[in-house]
mmCIF file of C-alpha atoms and ligand atoms in Angstrom:
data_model
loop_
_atom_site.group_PDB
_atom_site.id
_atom_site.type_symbol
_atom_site.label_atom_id
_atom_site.label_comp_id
_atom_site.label_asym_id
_atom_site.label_seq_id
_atom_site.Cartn_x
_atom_site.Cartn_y
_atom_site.Cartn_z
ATOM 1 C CA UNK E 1421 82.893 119.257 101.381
ATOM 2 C CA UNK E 1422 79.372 119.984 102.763
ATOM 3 C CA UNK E 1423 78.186 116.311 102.231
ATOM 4 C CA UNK E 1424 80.825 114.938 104.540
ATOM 5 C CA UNK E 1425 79.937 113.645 108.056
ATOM 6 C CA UNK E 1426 81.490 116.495 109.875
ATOM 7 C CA UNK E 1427 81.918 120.359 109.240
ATOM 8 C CA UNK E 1428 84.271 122.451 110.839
ATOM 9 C CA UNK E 1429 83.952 122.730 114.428
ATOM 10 C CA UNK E 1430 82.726 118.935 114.771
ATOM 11 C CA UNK E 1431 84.525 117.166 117.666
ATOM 12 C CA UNK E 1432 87.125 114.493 116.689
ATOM 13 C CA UNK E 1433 85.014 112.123 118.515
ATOM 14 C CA UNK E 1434 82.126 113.161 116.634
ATOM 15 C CA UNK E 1435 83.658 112.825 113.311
ATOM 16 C CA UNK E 1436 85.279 109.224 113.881
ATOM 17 C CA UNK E 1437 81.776 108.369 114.609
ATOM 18 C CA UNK E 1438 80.357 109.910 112.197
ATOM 19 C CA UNK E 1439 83.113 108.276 109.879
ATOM 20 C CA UNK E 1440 82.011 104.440 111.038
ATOM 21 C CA UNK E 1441 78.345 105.107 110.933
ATOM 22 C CA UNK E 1442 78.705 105.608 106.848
ATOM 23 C CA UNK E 1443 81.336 103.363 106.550
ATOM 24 C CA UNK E 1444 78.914 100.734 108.108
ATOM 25 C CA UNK E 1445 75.911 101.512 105.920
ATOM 26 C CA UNK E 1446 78.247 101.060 102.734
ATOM 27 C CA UNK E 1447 79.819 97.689 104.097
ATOM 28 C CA UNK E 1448 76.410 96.895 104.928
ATOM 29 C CA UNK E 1449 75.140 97.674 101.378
ATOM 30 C CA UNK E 1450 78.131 95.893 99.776
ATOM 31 C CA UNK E 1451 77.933 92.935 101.275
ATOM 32 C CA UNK E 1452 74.826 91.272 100.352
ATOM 33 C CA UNK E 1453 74.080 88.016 101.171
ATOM 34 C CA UNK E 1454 72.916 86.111 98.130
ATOM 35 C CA UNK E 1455 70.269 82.748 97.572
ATOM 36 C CA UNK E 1456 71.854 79.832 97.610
ATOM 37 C CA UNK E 1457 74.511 77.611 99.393
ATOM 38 C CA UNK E 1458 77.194 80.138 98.850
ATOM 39 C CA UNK E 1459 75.373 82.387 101.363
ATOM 40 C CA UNK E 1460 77.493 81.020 104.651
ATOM 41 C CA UNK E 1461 80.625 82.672 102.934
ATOM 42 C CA UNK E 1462 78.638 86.413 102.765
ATOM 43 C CA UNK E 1463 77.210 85.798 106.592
ATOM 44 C CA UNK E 1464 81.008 84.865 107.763
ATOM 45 C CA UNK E 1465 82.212 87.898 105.700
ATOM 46 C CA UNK E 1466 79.483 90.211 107.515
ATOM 47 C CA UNK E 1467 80.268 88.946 110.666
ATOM 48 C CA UNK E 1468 84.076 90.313 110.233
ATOM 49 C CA UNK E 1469 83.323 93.470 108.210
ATOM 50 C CA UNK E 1470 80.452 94.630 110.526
ATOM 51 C CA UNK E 1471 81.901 93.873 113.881
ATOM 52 C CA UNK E 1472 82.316 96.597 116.341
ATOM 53 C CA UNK E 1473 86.032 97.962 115.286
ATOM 54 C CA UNK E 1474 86.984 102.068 115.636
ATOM 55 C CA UNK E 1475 87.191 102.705 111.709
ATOM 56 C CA UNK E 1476 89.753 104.596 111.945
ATOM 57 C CA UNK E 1477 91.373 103.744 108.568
ATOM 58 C CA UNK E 1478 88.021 104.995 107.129
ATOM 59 C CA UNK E 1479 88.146 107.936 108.925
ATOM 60 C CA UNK E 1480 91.839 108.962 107.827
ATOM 61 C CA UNK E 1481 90.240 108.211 104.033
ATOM 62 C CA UNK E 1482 87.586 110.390 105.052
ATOM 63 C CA UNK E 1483 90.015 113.334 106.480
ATOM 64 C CA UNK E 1484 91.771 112.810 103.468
ATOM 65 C CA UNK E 1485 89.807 113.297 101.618
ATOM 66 C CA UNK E 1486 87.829 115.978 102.688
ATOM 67 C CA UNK E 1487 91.733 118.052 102.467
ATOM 68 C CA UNK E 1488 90.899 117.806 98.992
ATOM 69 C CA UNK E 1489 86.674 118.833 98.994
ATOM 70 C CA UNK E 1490 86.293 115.565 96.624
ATOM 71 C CA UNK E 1491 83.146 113.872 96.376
ATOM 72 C CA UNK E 1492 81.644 111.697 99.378
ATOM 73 C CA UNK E 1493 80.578 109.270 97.249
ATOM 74 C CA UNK E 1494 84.198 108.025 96.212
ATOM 75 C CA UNK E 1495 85.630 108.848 99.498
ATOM 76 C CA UNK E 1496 83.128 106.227 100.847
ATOM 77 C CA UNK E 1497 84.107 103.545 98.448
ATOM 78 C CA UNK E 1498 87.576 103.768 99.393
ATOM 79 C CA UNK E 1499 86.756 103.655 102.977
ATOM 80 C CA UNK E 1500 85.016 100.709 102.522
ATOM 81 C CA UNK E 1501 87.219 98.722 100.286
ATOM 82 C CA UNK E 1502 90.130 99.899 103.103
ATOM 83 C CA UNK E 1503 87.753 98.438 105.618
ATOM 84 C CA UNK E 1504 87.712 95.442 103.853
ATOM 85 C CA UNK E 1505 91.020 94.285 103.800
ATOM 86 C CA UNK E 1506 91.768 95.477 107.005
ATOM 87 C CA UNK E 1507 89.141 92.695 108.254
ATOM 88 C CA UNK E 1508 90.235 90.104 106.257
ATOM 89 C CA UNK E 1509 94.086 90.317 107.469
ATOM 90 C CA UNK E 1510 92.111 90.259 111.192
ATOM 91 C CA UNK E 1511 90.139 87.227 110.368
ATOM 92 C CA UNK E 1512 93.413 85.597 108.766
ATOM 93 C CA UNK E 1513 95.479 86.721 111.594
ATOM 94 C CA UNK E 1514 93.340 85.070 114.308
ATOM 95 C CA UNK E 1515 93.253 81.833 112.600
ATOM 96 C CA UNK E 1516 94.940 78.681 114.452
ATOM 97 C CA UNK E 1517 97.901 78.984 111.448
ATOM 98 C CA UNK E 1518 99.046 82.268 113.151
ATOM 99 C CA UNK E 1519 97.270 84.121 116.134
ATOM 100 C CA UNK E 1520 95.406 81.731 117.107
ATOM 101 C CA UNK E 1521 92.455 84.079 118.898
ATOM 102 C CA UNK E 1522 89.289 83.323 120.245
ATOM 103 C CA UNK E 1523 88.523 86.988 120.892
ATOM 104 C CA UNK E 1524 88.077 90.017 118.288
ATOM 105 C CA UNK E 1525 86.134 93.164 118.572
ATOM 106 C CA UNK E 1526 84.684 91.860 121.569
ATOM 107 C CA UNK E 1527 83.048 88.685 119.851
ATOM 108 C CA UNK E 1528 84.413 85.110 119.131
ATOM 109 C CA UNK E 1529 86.966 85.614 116.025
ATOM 110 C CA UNK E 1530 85.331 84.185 112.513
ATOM 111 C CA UNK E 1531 86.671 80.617 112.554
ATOM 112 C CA UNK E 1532 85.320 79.976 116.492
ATOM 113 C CA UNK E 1533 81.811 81.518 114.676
ATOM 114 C CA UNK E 1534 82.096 79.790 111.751
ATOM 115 C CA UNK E 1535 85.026 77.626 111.050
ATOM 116 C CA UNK E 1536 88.310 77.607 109.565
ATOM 117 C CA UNK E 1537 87.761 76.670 106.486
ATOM 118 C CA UNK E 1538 84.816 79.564 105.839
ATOM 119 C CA UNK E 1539 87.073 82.197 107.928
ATOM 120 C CA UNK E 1540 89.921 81.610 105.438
ATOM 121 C CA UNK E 1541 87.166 82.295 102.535
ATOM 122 C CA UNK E 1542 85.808 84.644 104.325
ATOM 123 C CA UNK E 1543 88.986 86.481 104.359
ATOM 124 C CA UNK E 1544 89.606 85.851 100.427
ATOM 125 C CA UNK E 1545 86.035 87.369 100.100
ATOM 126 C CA UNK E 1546 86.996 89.893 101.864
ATOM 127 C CA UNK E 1547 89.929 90.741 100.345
ATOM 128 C CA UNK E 1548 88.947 90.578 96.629
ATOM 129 C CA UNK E 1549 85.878 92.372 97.157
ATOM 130 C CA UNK E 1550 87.953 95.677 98.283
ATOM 131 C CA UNK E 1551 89.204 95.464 94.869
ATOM 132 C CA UNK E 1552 85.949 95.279 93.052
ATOM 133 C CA UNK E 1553 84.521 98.332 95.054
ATOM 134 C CA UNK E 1554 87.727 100.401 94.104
ATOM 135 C CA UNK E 1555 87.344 99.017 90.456
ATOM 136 C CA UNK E 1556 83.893 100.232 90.704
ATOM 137 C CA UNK E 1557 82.786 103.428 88.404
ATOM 138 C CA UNK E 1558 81.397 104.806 91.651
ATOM 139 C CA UNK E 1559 84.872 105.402 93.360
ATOM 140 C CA UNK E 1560 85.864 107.705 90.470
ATOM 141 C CA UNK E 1561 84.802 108.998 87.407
ATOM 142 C CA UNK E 1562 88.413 108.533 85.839
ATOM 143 C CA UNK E 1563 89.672 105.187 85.174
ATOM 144 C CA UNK E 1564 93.396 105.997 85.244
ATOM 145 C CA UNK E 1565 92.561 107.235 89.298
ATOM 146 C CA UNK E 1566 90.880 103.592 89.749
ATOM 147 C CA UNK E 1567 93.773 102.038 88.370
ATOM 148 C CA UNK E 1568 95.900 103.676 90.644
ATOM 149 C CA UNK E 1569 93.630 103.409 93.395
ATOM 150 C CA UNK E 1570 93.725 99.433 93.029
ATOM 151 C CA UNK E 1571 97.420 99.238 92.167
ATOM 152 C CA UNK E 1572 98.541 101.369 95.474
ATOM 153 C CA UNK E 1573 96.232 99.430 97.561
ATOM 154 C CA UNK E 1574 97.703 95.936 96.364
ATOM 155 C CA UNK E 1575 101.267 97.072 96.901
ATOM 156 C CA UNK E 1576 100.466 98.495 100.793
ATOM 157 C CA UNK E 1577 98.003 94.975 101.342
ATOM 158 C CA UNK E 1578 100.555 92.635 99.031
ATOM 159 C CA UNK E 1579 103.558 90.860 100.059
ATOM 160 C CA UNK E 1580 105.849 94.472 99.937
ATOM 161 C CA UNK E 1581 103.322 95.496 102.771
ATOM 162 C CA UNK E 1582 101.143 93.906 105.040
ATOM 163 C CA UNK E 1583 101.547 90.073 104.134
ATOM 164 C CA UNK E 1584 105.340 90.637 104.119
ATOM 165 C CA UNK E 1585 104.710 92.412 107.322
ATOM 166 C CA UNK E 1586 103.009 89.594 108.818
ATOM 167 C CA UNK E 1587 105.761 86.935 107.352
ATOM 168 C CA UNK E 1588 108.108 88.754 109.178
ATOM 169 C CA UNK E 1589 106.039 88.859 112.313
ATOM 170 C CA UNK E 1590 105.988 84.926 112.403
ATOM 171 C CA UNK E 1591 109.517 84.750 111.728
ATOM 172 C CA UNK E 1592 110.167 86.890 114.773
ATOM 173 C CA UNK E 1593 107.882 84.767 117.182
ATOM 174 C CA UNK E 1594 111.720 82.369 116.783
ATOM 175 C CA UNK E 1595 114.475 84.930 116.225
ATOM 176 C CA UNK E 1596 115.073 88.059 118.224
ATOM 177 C CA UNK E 1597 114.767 91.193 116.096
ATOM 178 C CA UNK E 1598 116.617 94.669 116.950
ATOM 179 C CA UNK E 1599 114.553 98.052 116.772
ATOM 180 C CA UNK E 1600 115.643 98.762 113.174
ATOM 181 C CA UNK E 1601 114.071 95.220 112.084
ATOM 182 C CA UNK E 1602 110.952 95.878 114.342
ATOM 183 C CA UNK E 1603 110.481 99.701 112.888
ATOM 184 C CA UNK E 1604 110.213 97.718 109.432
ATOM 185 C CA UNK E 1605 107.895 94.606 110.572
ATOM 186 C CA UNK E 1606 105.914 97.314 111.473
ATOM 187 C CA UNK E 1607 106.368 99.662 109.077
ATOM 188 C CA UNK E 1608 104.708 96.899 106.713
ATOM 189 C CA UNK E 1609 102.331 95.568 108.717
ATOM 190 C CA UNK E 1610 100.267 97.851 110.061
ATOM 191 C CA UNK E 1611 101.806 101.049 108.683
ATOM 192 C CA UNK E 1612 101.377 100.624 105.045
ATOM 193 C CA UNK E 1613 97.561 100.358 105.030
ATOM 194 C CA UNK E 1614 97.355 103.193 107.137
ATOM 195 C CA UNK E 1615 99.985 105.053 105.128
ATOM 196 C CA UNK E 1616 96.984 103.880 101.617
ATOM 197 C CA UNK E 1617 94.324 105.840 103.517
ATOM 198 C CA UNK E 1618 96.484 108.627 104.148
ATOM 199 C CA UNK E 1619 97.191 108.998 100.908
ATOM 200 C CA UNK E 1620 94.364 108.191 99.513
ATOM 201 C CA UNK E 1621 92.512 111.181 99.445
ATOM 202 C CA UNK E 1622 95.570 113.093 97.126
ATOM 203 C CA UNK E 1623 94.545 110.145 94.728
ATOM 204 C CA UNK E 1624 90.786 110.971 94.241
ATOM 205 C CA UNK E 1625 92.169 114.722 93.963
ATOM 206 C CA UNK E 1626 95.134 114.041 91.986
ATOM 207 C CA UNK E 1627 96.628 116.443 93.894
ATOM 208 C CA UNK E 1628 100.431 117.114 93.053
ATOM 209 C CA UNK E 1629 103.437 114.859 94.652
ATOM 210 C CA UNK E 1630 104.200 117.441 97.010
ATOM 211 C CA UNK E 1631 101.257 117.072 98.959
ATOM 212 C CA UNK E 1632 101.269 113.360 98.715
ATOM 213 C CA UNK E 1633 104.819 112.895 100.351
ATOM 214 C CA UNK E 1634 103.800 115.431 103.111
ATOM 215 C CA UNK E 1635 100.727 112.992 103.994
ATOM 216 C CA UNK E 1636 102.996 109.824 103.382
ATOM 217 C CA UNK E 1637 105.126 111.562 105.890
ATOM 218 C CA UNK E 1638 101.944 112.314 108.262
ATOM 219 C CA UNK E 1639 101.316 108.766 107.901
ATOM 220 C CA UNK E 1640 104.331 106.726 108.401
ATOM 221 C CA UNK E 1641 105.023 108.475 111.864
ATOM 222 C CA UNK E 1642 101.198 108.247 112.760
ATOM 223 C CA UNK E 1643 101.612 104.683 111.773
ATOM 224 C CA UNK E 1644 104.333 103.692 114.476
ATOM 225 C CA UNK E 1645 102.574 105.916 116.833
ATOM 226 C CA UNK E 1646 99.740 103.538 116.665
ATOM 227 C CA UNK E 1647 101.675 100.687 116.741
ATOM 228 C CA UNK E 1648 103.644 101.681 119.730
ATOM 229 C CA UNK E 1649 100.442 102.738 121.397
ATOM 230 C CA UNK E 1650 99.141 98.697 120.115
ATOM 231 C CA UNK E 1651 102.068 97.096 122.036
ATOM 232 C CA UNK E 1652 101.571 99.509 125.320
ATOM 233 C CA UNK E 1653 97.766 97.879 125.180
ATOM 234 C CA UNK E 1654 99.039 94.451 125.151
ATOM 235 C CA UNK E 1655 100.804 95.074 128.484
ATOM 236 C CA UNK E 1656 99.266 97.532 130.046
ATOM 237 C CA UNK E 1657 95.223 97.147 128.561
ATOM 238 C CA UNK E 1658 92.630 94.627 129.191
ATOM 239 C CA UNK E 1659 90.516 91.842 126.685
ATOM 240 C CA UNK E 1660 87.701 93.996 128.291
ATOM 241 C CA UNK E 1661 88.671 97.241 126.984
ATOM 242 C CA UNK E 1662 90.430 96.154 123.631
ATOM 243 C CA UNK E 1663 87.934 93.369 122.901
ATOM 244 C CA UNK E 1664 90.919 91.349 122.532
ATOM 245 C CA UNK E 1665 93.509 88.740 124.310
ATOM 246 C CA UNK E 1666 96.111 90.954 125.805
ATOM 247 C CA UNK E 1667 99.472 89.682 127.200
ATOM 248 C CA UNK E 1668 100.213 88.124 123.907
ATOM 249 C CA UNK E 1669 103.041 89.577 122.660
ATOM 250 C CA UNK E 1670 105.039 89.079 125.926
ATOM 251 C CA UNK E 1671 103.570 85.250 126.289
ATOM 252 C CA UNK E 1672 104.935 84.612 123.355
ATOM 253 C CA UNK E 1673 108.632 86.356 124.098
ATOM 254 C CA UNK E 1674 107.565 88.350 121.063
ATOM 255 C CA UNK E 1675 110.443 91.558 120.480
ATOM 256 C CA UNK E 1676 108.005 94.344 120.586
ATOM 257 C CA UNK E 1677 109.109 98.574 120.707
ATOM 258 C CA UNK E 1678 107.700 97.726 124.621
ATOM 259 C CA UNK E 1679 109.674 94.481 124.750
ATOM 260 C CA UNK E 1680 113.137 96.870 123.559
ATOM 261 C CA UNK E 1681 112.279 100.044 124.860
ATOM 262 C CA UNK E 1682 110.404 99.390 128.330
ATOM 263 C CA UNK E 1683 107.077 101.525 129.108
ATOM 264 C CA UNK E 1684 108.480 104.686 129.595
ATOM 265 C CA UNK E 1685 110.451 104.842 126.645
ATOM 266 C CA UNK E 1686 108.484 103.450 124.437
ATOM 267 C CA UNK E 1687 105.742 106.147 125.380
ATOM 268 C CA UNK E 1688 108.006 109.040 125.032
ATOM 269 C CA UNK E 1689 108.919 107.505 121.031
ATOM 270 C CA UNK E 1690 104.844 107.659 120.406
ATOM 271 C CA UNK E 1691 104.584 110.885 121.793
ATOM 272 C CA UNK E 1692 107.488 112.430 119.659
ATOM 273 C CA UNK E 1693 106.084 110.388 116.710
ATOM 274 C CA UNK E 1694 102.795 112.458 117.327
ATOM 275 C CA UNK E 1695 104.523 115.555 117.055
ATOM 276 C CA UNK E 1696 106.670 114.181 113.920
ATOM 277 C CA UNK E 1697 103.134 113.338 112.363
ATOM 278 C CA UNK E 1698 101.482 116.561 113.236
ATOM 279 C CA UNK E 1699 104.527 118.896 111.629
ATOM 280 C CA UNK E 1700 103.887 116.794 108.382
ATOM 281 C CA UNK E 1701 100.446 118.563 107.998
ATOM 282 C CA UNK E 1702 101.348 122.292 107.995
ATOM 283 C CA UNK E 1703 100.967 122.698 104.450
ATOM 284 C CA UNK E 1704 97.261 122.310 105.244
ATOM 285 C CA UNK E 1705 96.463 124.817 107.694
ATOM 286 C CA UNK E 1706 93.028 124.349 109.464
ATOM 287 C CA UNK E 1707 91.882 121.858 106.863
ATOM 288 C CA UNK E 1708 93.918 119.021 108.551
ATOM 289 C CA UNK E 1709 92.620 119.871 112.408
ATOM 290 C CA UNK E 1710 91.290 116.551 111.986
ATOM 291 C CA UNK E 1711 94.197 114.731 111.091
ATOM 292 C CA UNK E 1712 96.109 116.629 113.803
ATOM 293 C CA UNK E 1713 93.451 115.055 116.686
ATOM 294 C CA UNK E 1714 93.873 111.833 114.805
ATOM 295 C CA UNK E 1715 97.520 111.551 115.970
ATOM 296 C CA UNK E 1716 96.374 112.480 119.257
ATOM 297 C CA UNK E 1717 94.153 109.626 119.299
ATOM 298 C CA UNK E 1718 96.138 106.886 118.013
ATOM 299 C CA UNK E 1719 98.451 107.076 121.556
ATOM 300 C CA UNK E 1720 95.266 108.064 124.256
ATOM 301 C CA UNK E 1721 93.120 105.295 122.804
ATOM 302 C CA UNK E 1722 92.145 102.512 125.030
ATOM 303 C CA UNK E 1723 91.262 100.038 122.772
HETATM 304 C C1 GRG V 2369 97.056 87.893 107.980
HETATM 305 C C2 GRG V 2369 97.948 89.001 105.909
HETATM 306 C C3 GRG V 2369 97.666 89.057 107.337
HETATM 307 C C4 GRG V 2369 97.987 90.178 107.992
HETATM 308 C C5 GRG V 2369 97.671 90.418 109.386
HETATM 309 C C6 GRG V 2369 96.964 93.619 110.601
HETATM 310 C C7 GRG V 2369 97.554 92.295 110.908
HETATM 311 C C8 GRG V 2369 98.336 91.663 109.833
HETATM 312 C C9 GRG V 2369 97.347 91.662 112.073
HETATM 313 C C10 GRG V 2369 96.510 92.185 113.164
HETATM 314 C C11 GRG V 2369 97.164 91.894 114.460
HETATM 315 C C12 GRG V 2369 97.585 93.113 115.161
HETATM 316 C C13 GRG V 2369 97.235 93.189 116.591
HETATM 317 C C14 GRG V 2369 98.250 94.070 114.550
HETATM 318 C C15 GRG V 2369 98.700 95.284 115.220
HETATM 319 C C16 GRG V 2369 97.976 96.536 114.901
HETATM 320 C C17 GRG V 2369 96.610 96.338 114.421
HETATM 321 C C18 GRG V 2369 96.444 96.227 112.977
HETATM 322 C C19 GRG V 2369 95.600 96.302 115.285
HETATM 323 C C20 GRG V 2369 94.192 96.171 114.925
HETATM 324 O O1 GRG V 2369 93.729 97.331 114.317
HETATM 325 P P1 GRG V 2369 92.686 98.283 115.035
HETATM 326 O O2 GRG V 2369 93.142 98.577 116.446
HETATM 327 O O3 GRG V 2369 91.430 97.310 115.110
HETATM 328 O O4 GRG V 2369 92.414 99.467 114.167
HETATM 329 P P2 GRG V 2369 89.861 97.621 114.995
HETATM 330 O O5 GRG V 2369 89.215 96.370 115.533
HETATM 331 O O6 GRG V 2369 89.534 98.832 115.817
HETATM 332 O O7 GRG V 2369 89.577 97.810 113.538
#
């Protein structure tokens, strides 16, 4: 796909860069703040969207994508809309109702910049407006791939994903959960968004159920790599590299794959995961290199 950010030979660093800069531009473009009084919603929702995070669930739309050669131009919407929800469930997360965080991407969360009330519509802005961008004519010529586009995104976001994820995550802060219940809090929480921009890519390309379960597969270990990786941060990373509290999960007596396994453990899981993930992708050849540094990333990252 020669209109992508990277060609072969660019450096995974390069390309996850490369990755946020256009995701940036098209949050920036599709988020417009309006006349009028509603305008404090828009700022609030720019102020989440456009923060400093690594866009990496762009990127893995963009990876995906590019497996495929399908256009930039749709690529990018999904990217964006992923974006999107990924910032709302941030800017829900912190709020005094669950988290309870001053601190996100290195700024004050929305409701310290703003308030609560305009964080949690900020959030519902959010949200719904990753919907309208995948509804969108631009994402894909084919209305049947939008439809499916918005309908796999709701279930991974939706109460059988994320939200459920989270429900069980508060539930957890007052029972002790074993590894099996953790692997599926997590599993939903953070892996089924990641598992959407995986797959997303196969989607634009309606590319054949074979390939689709083999980057499902790519994504649900790269998933609870990342995760694992998270909870190492918490314990063993600072606010000033993650541009977040740390030490949560542990003030809170929270059952986390650190919590159950201990450190050493715990890394030797992400680092098998990575190899899990990596195995997934052989179908691909050289197209998925990127993919392949992606798992990489997801345990070396610092923040
Ligand atoms: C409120 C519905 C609802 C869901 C919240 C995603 C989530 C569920 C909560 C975020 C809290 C958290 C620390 C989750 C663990 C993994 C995770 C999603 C970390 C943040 O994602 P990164 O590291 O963040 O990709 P950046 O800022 O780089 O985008």
């Amino acid at each position: 796909m020669s209109d992508h950010p990277w060609s072969t030979g660019t450096s995974f660093a390069e390309a996850l860069a490369g990755a946020a800069k256009l995701t940036d531009a098209a949050l920036d473009r599709l988020i417009a703040v309006p006349q009028g009084l509603e305008a404090r919603v828009f700022e609030a929702m720019r102020y989440a969207a456009l923060a400093p995070g690594k866009r990496l669930r762009p990127f893995l739309v963009l990876a995906s994508a590019r497996l495929f050669g399908v256009s930039e131009r749709g690529a990018l919407q999904v990217a964006a809309a992923i974006e999107l929800v990924h910032s709302y469930s941030l800017v829900h997360d912190d709020l005094p109702a669950m988290d309870d965080s001053d601190l996100r991407r290195g700024r004050p969360t929305c409701h310290k910049a703003f308030d609560e009330a305009t964080a949690v519509l900020a959030g519902d802005g959010l949200l719904t407006l990753a919907f309208e961008v995948l509804a969108h004519p631009d994402t894909h010529g084919d209305a049947a791939v939008r439809c499916e586009l918005v309908s796999t995104l709701a279930q991974a976001a939706g109460a059988s994903g994320m939200v459920g994820g989270q429900m069980i995550d508060l539930i957890a802060e007052n029972r002790s959960l074993d590894i099996g219940a953790i692997t599926r809090l997590q599993r939903l929480k953070t892996g089924a968004l990641i598992a959407f921009a995986c797959e997303s890519g196969a989607i634009l390309a309606k590319a054949s159920t074979e390939v689709r379960s083999a980057l499902r597969g790519y994504a649900h270990d790269l998933g609870l790599a990342f995760q694992i990786a998270d909870d190492l941060l918490d314990v063993e990373g600072s606010a000033g590299e993650t541009g977040k509290p740390v030490g949560q999960d542990v003030a809170a007596g929270k059952a986390t794959f650190v919590s159950i396994l201990g450190v050493e453990r715990a890394r030797n899981q992400a680092e098998l995961l990575v190899r899990q993930a990596v195995a997934h992708l052989d179908l691909f050849e050289k197209r998925a290199d990127l993919l392949r540094q992606a798992a990489r990333f997801v345990i070396d990252r610092r923040t």
